[in-house]
Coordinates of C-alpha atoms and ligand atoms in Angstrom, one line a residue:
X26 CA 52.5 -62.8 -11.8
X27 CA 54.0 -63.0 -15.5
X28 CA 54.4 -66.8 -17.2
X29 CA 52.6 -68.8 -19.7
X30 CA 49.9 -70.4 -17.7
X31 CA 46.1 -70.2 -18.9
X32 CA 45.6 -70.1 -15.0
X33 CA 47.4 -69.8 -11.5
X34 CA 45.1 -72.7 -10.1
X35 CA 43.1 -74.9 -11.5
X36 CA 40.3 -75.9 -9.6
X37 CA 38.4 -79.3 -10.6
X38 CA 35.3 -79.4 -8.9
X39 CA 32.7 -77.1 -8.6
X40 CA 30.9 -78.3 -5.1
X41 CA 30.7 -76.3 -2.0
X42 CA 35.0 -76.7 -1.6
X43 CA 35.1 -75.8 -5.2
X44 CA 33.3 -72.5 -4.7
X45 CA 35.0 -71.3 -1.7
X46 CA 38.4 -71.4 -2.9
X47 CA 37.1 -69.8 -6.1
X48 CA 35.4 -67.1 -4.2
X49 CA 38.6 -66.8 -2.1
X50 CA 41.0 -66.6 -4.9
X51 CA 38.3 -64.3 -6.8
X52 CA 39.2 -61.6 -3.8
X53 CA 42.4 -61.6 -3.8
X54 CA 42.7 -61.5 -7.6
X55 CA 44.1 -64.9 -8.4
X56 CA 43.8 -65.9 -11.9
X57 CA 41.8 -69.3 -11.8
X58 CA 39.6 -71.5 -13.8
X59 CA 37.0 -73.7 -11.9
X60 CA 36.0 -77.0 -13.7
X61 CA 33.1 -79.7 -13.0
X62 CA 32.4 -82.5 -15.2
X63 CA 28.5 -82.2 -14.7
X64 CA 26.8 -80.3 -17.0
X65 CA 24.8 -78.8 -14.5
X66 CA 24.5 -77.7 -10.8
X67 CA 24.3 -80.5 -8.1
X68 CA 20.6 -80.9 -7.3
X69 CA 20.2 -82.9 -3.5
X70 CA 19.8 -81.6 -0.6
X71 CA 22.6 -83.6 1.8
X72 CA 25.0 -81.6 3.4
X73 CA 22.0 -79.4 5.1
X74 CA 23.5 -78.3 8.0
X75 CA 25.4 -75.0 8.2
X76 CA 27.5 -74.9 11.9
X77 CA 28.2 -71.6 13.5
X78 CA 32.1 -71.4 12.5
X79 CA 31.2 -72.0 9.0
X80 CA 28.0 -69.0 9.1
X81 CA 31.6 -66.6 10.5
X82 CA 33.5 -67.7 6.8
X83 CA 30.6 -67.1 5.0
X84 CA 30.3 -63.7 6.6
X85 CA 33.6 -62.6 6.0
X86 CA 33.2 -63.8 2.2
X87 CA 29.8 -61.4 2.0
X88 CA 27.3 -64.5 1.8
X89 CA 25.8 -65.0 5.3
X90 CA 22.7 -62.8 5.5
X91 CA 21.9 -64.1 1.9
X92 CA 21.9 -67.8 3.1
X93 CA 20.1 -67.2 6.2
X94 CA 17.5 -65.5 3.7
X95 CA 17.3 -69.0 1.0
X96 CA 17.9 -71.1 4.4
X97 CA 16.1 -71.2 8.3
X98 CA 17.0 -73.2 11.5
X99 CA 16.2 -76.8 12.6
X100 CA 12.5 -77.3 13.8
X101 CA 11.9 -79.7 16.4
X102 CA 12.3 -82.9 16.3
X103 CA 9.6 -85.3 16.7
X104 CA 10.2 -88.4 18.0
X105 CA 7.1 -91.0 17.2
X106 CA 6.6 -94.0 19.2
X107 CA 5.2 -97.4 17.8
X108 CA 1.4 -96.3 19.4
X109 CA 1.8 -93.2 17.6
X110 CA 2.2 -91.0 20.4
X111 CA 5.2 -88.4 20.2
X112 CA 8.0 -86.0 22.1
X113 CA 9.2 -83.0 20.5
X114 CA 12.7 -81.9 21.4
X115 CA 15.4 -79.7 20.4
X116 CA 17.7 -80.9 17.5
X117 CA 20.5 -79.0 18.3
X118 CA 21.9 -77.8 22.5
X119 CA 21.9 -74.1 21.7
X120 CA 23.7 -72.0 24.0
X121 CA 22.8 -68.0 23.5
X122 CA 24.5 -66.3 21.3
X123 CA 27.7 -64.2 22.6
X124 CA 29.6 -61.3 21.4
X125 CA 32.5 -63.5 21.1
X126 CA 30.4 -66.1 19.6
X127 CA 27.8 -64.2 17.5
X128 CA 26.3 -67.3 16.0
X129 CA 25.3 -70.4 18.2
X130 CA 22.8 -72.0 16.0
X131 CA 23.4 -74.4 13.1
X132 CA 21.3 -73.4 10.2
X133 CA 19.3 -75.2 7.7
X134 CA 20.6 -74.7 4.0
X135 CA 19.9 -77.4 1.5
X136 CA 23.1 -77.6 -0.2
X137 CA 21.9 -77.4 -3.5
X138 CA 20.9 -73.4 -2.1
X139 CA 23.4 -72.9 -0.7
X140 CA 26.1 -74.0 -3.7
X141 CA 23.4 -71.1 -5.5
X142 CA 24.2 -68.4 -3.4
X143 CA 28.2 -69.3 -3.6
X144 CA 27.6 -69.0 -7.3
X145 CA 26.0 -66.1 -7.2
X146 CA 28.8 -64.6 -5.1
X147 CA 31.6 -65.9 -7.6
X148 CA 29.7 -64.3 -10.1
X149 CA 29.2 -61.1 -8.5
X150 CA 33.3 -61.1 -8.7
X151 CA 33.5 -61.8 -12.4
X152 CA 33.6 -65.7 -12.5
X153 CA 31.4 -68.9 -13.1
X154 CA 32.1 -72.3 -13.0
X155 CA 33.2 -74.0 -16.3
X156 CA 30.3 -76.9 -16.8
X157 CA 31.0 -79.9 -18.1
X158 CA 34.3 -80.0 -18.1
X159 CA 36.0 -83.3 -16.3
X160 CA 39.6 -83.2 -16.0
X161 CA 40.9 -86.4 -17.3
X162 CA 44.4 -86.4 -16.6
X163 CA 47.3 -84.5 -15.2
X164 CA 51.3 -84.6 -14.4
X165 CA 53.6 -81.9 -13.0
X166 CA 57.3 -81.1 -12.7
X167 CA 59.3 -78.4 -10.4
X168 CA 57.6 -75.4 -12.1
X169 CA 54.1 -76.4 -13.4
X170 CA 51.3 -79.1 -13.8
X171 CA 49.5 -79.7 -16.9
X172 CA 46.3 -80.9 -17.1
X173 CA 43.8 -82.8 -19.8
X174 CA 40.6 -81.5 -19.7
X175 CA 37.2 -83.3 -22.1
X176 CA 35.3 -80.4 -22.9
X177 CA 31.6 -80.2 -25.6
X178 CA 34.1 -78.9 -28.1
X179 CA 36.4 -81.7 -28.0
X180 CA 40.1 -82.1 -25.3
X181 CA 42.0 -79.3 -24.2
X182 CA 45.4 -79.0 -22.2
X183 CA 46.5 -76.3 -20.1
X184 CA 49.3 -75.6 -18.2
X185 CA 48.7 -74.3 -14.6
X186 CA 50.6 -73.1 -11.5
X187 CA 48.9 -75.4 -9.0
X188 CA 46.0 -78.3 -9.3
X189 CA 43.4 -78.3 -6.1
X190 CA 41.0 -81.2 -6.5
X191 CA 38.0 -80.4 -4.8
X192 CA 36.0 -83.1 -6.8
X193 CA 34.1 -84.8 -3.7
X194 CA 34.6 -88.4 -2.4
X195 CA 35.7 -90.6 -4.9
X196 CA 38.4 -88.0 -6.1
X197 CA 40.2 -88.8 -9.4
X198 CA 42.5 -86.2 -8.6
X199 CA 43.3 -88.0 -5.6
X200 CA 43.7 -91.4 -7.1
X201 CA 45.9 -90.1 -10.3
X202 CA 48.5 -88.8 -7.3
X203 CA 48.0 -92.5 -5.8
X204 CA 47.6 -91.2 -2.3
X205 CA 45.9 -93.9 0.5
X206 CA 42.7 -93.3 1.6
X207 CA 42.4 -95.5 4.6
X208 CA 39.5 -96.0 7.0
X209 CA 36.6 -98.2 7.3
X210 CA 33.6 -98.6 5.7
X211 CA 30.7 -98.3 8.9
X212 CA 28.4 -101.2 7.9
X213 CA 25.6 -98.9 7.9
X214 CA 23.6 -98.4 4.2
X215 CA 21.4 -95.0 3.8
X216 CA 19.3 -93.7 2.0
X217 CA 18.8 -89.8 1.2
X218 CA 15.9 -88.2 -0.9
X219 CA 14.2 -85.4 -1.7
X220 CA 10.3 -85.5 -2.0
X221 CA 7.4 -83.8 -1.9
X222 CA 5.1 -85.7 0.5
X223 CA 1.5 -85.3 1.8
X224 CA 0.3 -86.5 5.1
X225 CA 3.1 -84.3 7.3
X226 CA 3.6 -81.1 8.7
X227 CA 6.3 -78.8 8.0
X228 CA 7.2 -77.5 11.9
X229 CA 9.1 -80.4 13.4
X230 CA 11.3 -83.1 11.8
X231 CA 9.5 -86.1 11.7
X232 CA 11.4 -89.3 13.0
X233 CA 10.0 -92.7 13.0
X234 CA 11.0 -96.3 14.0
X235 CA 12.0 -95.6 17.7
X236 CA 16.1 -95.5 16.9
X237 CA 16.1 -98.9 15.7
X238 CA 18.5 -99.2 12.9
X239 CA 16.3 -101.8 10.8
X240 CA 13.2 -99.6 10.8
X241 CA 13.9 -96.1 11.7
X242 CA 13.1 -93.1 8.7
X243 CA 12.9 -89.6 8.8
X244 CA 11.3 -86.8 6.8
X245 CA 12.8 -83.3 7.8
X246 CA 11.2 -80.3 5.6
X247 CA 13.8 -78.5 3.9
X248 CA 14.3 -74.8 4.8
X249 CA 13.5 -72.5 1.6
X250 CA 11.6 -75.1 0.0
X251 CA 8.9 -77.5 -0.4
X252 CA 10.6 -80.5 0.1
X253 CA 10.6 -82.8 2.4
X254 CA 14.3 -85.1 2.8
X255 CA 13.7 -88.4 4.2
X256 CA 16.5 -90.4 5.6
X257 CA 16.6 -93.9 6.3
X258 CA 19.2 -97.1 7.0
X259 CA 18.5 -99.7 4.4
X260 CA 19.8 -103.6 4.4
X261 CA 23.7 -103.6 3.2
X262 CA 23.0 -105.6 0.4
X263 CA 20.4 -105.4 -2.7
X264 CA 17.8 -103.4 -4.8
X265 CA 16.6 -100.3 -3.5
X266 CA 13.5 -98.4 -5.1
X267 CA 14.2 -94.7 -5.0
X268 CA 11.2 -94.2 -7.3
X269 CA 7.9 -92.0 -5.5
X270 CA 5.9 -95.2 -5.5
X271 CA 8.7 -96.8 -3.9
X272 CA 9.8 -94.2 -1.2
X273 CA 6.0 -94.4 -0.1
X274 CA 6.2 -97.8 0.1
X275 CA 9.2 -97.4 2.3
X276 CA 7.7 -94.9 4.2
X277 CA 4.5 -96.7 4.8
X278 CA 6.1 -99.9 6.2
X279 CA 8.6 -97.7 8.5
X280 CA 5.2 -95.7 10.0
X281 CA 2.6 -98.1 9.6
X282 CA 0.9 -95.3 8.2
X283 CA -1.3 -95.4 5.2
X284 CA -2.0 -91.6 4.7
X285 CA 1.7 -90.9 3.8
X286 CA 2.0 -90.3 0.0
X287 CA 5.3 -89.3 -1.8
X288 CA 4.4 -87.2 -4.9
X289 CA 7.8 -86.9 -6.8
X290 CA 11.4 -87.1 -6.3
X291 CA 13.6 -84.3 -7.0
X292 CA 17.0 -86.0 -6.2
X293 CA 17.4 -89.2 -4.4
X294 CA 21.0 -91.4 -3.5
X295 CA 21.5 -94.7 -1.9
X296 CA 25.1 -94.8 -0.3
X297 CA 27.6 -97.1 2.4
X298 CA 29.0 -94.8 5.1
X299 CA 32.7 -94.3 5.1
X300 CA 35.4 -92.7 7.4
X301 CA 38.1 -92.3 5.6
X302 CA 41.0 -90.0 5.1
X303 CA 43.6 -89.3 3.0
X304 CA 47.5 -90.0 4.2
X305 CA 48.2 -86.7 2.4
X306 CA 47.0 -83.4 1.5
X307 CA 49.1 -82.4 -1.2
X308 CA 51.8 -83.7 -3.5
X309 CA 53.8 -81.1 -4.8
X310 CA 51.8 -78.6 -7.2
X311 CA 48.5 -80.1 -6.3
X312 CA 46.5 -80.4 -3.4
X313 CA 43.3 -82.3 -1.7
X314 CA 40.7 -80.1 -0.1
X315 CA 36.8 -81.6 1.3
X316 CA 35.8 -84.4 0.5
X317 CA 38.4 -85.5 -1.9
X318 CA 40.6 -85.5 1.7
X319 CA 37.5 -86.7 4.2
X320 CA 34.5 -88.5 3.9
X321 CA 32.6 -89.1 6.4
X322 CA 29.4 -90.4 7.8
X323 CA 26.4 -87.3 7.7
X324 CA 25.7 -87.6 11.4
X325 CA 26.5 -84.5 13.4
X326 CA 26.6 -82.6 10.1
X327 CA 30.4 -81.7 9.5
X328 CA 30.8 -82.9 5.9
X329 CA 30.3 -79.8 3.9
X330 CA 31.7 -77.6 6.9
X331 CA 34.9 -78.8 7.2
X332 CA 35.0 -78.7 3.2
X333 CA 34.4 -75.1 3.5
X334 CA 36.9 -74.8 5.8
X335 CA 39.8 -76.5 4.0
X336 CA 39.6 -73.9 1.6
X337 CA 39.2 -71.2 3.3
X338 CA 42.3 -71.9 4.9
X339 CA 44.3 -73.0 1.9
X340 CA 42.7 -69.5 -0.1
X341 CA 44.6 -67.1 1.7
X342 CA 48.0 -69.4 1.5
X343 CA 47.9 -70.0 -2.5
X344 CA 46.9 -66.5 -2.6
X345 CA 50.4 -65.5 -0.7
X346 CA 52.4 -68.0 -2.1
X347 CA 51.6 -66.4 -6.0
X348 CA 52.1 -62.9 -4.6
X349 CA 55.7 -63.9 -3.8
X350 CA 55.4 -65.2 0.3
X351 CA 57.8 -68.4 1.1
X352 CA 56.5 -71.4 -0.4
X353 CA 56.6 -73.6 2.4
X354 CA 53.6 -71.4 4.1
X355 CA 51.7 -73.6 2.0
X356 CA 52.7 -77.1 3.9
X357 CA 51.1 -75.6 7.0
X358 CA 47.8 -76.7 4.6
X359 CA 48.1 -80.3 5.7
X360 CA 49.8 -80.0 9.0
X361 CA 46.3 -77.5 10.2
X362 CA 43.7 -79.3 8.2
X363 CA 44.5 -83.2 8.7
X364 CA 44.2 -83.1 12.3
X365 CA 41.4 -81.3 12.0
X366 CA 39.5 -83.7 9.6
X367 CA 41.0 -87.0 11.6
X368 CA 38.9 -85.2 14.7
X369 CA 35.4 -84.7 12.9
X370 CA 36.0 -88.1 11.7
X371 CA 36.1 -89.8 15.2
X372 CA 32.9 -87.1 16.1
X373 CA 30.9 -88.2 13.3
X374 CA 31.6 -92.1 13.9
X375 CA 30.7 -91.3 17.7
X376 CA 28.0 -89.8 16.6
X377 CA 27.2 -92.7 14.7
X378 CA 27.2 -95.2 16.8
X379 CA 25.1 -92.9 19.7
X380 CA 22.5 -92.6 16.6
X381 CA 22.8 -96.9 16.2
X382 CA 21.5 -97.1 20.0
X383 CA 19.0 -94.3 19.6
X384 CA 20.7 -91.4 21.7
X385 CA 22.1 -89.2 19.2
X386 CA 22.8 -85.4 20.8
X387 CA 24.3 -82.9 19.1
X388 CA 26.3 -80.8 21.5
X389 CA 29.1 -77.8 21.2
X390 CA 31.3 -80.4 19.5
X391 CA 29.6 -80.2 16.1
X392 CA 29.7 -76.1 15.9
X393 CA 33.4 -76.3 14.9
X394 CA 34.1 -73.0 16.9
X395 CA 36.8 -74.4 18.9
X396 CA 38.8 -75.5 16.1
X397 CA 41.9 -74.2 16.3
X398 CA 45.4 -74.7 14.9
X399 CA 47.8 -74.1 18.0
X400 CA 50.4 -76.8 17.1
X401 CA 50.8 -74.9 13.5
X402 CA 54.0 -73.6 13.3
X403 CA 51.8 -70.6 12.2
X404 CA 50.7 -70.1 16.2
X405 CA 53.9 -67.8 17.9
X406 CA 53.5 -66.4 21.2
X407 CA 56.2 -64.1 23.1
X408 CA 56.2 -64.7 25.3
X409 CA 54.5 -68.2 26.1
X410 CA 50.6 -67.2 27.6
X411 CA 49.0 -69.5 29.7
X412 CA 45.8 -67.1 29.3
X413 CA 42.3 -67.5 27.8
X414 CA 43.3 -67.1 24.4
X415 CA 46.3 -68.7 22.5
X416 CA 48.0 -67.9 19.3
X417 CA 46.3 -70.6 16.7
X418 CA 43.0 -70.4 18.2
X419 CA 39.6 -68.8 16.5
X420 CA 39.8 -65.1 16.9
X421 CA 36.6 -64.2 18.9
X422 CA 34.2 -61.5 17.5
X423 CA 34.4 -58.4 20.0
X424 CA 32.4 -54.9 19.9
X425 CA 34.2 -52.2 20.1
X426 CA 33.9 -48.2 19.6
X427 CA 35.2 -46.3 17.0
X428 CA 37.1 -43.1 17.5
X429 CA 34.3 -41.3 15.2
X430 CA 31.6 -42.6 17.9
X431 CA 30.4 -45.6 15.7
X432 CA 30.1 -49.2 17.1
X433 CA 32.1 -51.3 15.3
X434 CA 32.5 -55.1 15.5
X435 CA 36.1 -57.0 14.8
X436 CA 34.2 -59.4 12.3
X437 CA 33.7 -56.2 10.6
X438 CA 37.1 -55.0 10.7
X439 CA 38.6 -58.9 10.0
X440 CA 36.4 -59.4 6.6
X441 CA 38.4 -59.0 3.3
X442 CA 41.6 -61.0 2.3
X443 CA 44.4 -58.9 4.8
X444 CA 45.7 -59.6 8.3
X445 CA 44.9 -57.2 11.5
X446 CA 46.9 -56.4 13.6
X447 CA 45.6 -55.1 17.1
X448 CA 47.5 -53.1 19.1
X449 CA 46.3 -52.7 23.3
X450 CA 46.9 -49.7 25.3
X451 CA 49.8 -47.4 24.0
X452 CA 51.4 -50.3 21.4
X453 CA 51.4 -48.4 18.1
X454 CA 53.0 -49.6 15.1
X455 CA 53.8 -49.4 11.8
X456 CA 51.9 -50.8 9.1
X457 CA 52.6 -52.7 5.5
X458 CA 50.9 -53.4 2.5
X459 CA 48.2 -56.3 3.4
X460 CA 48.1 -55.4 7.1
X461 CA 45.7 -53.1 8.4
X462 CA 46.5 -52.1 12.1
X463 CA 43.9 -51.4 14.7
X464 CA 45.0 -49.4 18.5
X465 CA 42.7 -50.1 20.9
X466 CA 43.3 -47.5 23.0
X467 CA 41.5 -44.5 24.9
X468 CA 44.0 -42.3 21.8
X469 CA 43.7 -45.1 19.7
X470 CA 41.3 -45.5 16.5
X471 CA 39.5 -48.0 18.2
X472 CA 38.0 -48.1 22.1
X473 CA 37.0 -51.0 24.1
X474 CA 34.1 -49.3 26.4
X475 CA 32.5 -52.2 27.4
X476 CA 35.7 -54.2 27.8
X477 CA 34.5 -57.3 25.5
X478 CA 37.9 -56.8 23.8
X479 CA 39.9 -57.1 26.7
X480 CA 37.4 -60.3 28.5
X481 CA 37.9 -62.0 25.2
X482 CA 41.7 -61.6 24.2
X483 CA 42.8 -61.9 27.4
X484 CA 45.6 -59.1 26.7
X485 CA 47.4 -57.1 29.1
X486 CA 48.9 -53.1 27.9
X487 CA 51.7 -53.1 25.5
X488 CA 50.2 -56.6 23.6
X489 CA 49.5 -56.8 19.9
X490 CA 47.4 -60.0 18.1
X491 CA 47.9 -60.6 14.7
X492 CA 44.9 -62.3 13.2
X493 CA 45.4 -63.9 10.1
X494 CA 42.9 -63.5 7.0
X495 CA 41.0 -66.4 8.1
X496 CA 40.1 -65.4 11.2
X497 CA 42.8 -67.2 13.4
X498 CA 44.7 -66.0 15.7
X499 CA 48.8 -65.7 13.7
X500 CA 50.9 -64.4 17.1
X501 CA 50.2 -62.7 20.2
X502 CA 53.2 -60.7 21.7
X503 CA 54.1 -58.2 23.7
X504 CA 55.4 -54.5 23.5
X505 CA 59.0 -56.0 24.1
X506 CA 59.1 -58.6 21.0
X507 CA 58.9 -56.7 17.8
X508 CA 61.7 -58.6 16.5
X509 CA 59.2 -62.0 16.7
X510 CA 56.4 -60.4 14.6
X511 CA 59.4 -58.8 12.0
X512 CA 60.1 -62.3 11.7
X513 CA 56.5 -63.9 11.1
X514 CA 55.8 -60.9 9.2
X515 CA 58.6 -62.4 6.8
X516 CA 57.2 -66.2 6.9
X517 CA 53.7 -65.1 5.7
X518 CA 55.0 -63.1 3.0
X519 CA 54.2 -59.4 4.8
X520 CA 56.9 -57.5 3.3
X521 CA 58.0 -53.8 3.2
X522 CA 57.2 -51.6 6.4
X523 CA 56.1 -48.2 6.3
X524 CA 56.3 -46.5 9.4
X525 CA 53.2 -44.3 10.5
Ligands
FAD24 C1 23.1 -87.9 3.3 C2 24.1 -86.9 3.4 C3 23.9 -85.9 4.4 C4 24.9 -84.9 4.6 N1 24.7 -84.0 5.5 C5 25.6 -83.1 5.8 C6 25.4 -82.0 6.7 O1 24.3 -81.9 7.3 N2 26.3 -81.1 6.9 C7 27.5 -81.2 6.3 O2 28.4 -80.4 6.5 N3 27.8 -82.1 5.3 C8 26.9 -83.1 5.1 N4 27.1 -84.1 4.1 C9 28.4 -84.1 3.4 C10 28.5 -83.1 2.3 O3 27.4 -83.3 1.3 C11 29.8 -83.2 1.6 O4 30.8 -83.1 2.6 C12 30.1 -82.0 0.6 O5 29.3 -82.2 -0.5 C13 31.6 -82.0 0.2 O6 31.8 -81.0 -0.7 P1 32.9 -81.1 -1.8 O7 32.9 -79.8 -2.6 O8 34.2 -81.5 -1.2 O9 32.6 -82.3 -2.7 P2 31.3 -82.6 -3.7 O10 30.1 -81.8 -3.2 O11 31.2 -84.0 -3.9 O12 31.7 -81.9 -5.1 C14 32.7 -82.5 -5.9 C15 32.5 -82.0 -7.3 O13 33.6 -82.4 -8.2 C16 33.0 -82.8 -9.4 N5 34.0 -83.7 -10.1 C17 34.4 -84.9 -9.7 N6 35.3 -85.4 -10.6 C18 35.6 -84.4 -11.5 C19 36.5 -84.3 -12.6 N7 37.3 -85.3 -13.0 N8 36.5 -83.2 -13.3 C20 35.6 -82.1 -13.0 N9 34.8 -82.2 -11.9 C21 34.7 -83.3 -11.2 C22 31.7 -83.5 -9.1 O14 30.9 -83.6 -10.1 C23 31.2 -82.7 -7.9 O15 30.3 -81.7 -8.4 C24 26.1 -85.0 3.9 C25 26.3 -86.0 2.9 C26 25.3 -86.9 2.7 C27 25.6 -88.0 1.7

């Protein structure tokens, strides 16, 4: 695109939200610069929790094996009764894995590894995030925003295409548009640290206090490191020693045990739970994506997931927009995500209050695979299905055969920044620039020997699915309704056929 900007987007915020849309952009060869006001990476562990649909975005953008390898899964939890005596159980209601559903379990990534390995991706691509650089001030008109940024060497201003703030809960980005941010605060105060600590194991996560909001702590050894994080509720009001001599006085009280010993602190936060979010996602060249849109309590771990998630699906829809698809493809940002977040939100409160009378379980719910966007005006169907899958849903993971004899899975064929079209039976069709176009068919390049195709699509001869670059399902039609995919084709920017 030819104009006089330093940058198509500017990106303030370099957290996990941050990184993904830079990553996402990087792909797709968006021109972008990436800003964070601290000088160096974030250092805590909190968002630790990696659910399923989040482990499928960071396959497609080439990072999941690598944070599997920094990362691990959830020990046990051990819950310690006032005599001392224990019960290990499962954290997390794992279902086997599927081929649909290739990942069931929630991993354990301590954010600050896995904000690494996103950096190291983005780098691999030719970026990096600008340290300390705050943006301290912006406005926009019809065709650009311009933005104030404090830099070491003194205040700079640049003129950009678009403005995503993806700088985290208190959001000045957010606050400069003046857009609400209603909710509630929860009346629950926490704290969150991470320690090294004598006197426990590393196989289970330790949990202490019998539920009981007013004495309950944790210690859960971080995956990939040494550290321990302890969690705990702390009185609403007052003082709070995050030092090591105070965490082991904490500690000590909580247990009643004497042999527990906190060496250091590496990072450590006291904080009010919140559920907010905002009234809006965007105001004309500038949007809200993670936490700048959503905050939320950390119970049921959805936080840094559903941050992930907003960019992922705004990536692929600034990335159209700037290569000339209608601009209004970008309002379908806040009409998919809002809902989206306004659900976790009423989750993680649930989950909340189950964790206030000492019966948290974490269930399907908090695996964010059956998030879906089937209201979006994005989801076509011709005709209307009343079948297992819809248009808007998650596109489900399938193996298949290819024509050279290889097994392929559709994960594999879905990851880069196009959409896929799959044809069924003897539906074949042309393709265009950005679309890659599958036939599953006995002639086809693709066969579905075991069937997993067919059990999980739900697709009858003749019917082609469109799946959009994020892995949802765009339209579902049939042999009969070309004319309905020309015209989507159209809305997503898809342009110029070229027959086979
Ligand atoms: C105790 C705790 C446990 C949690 N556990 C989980 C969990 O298990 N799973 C989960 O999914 N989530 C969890 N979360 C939530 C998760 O940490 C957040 O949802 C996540 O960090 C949001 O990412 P973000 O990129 O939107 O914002 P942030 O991580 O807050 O990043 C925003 C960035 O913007 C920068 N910034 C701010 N203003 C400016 C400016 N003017 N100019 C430039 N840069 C700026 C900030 O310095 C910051 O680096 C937890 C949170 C807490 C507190």
């Amino acid at each position: 695109m030819t104009n006089d900007f330093a940058a198509d987007v500017l990106i303030c915020g370099a957290g996990a939200a941050g990184l993904t849309l830079a990553i996402d952009l990087a792909r797709r060869g968006v021109s972008f610069r990436l800003i964070e006001k601290l000088d160096d990476p974030f250092r805590g562990s909190r968002g630790k929790g990696i659910q399923p649909r989040t482990q499928e975005v960071f396959e497609d953008l080439g990072i999941l094996d690598r944070i599997v390898a920094v990362g691990g899964v959830y020990p046990k939890q051990r819950e310690y009764a006032d005599d001392g005596s224990f019960t290990d159980a499962d954290v997390v209601e794992a279902e086997p894995a599927t081929p649909a559903e290739p990942y069931h379990l929630p991993l354990m990534v301590p954010q600050f590894l896995t904000e690494r390995v996103l950096r190291e991706r983005l780098t691999e691509l030719g970026h990096a995030p600008e340290f300390g650089y705050e943006l301290l001030g912006f406005t926009q008109d019809d065709g650009a925003v311009t933005a104030r940024i404090a830099t070491k060497a003194g205040e700079e201003t640049v003129r950009v295409g678009w403005l995503v703030g993806a700088d985290g809960g208190r959001s000045f980005v957010r606050r400069v548009l003046d857009i609400g941010f209603p909710g509630k605060t929860l009346g629950v105060r926490a704290i969150v640290a991470d320690v090294m600590l004598s006197g426990l194991s590393r196989d289970v996560w330790h949990r202490f206090g019998e539920g009981d909001m007013r004495r309950q702590i944790s210690a859960c050894p971080l995956a990939g490191t040494d550290l321990f994080q302890l969690q705990g509720p702390i009185p609403l009001e007052g003082e709070v020693d995050l030092s090591a001599t105070g965490l082991t006085a904490l500690l000590r009280e909580r247990t009643g045990r004497d042999d527990l010993l906190v060496h250091s602190v590496s990072w450590a936060s006291a904080f009010h739970m919140n559920a907010r979010l905002a009234d809006r996602y965007r105001v004309g060249r500038v949007f809200l994506v993670g936490d700048a849109a959503h905050t939320h309590p950390p119970t049921g771990g959805q936080g840094l997931n559903t941050s992930v998630q907003d960019s992922y699906n705004l990536g692929w829809k600034l990335g159209a927009v700037l290569h000339g698809a209608p601009g209004a493809l970008l309002d379908t940002y806040e009409t998919e995500r809002r809902p989206v977040a306004q659900a976790m939100l009423g989750l993680a409160t649930g989950l909340l209050d189950a964790m206030k009378r000492g019966e948290m379980r974490r269930g399907r719910d908090v695996h964010q695979l059956d998030i879906g966007y089937s209201e979006s005006s994005l989801a076509v169907e011709a005709p209307e299905r009343h079948g297992i899958l819809l248009a808007g849903d998650r596109a489900p993971d399938a193996r298949v055969r290819g024509a050279a004899g290889q097994s392929r899975r559709l994960f594999d064929l879905f990851r880069g920044s196009h959409w896929t079209l799959l044809t069924y039976g003897d539906a074949s069709m042309g393709t265009r620039p950005g679309l890659r176009v599958h036939a599953i068919d006995q002639h086809g390049d693709l066969a579905d020997d075991a069937g997993e195709f067919r059990a999980a699509y739900g697709v009858a001869a003749g019917d082609r699915v469109l799946v959009r670059p994020d892995g949802y399902v765009g339209a579902i039609v049939s042999v009969d309704d070309d004319a309905v995919l020309d015209a989507y084709f159209l809305q997503v920017g898809i342009v110029g056929r070229v027959d086979g």
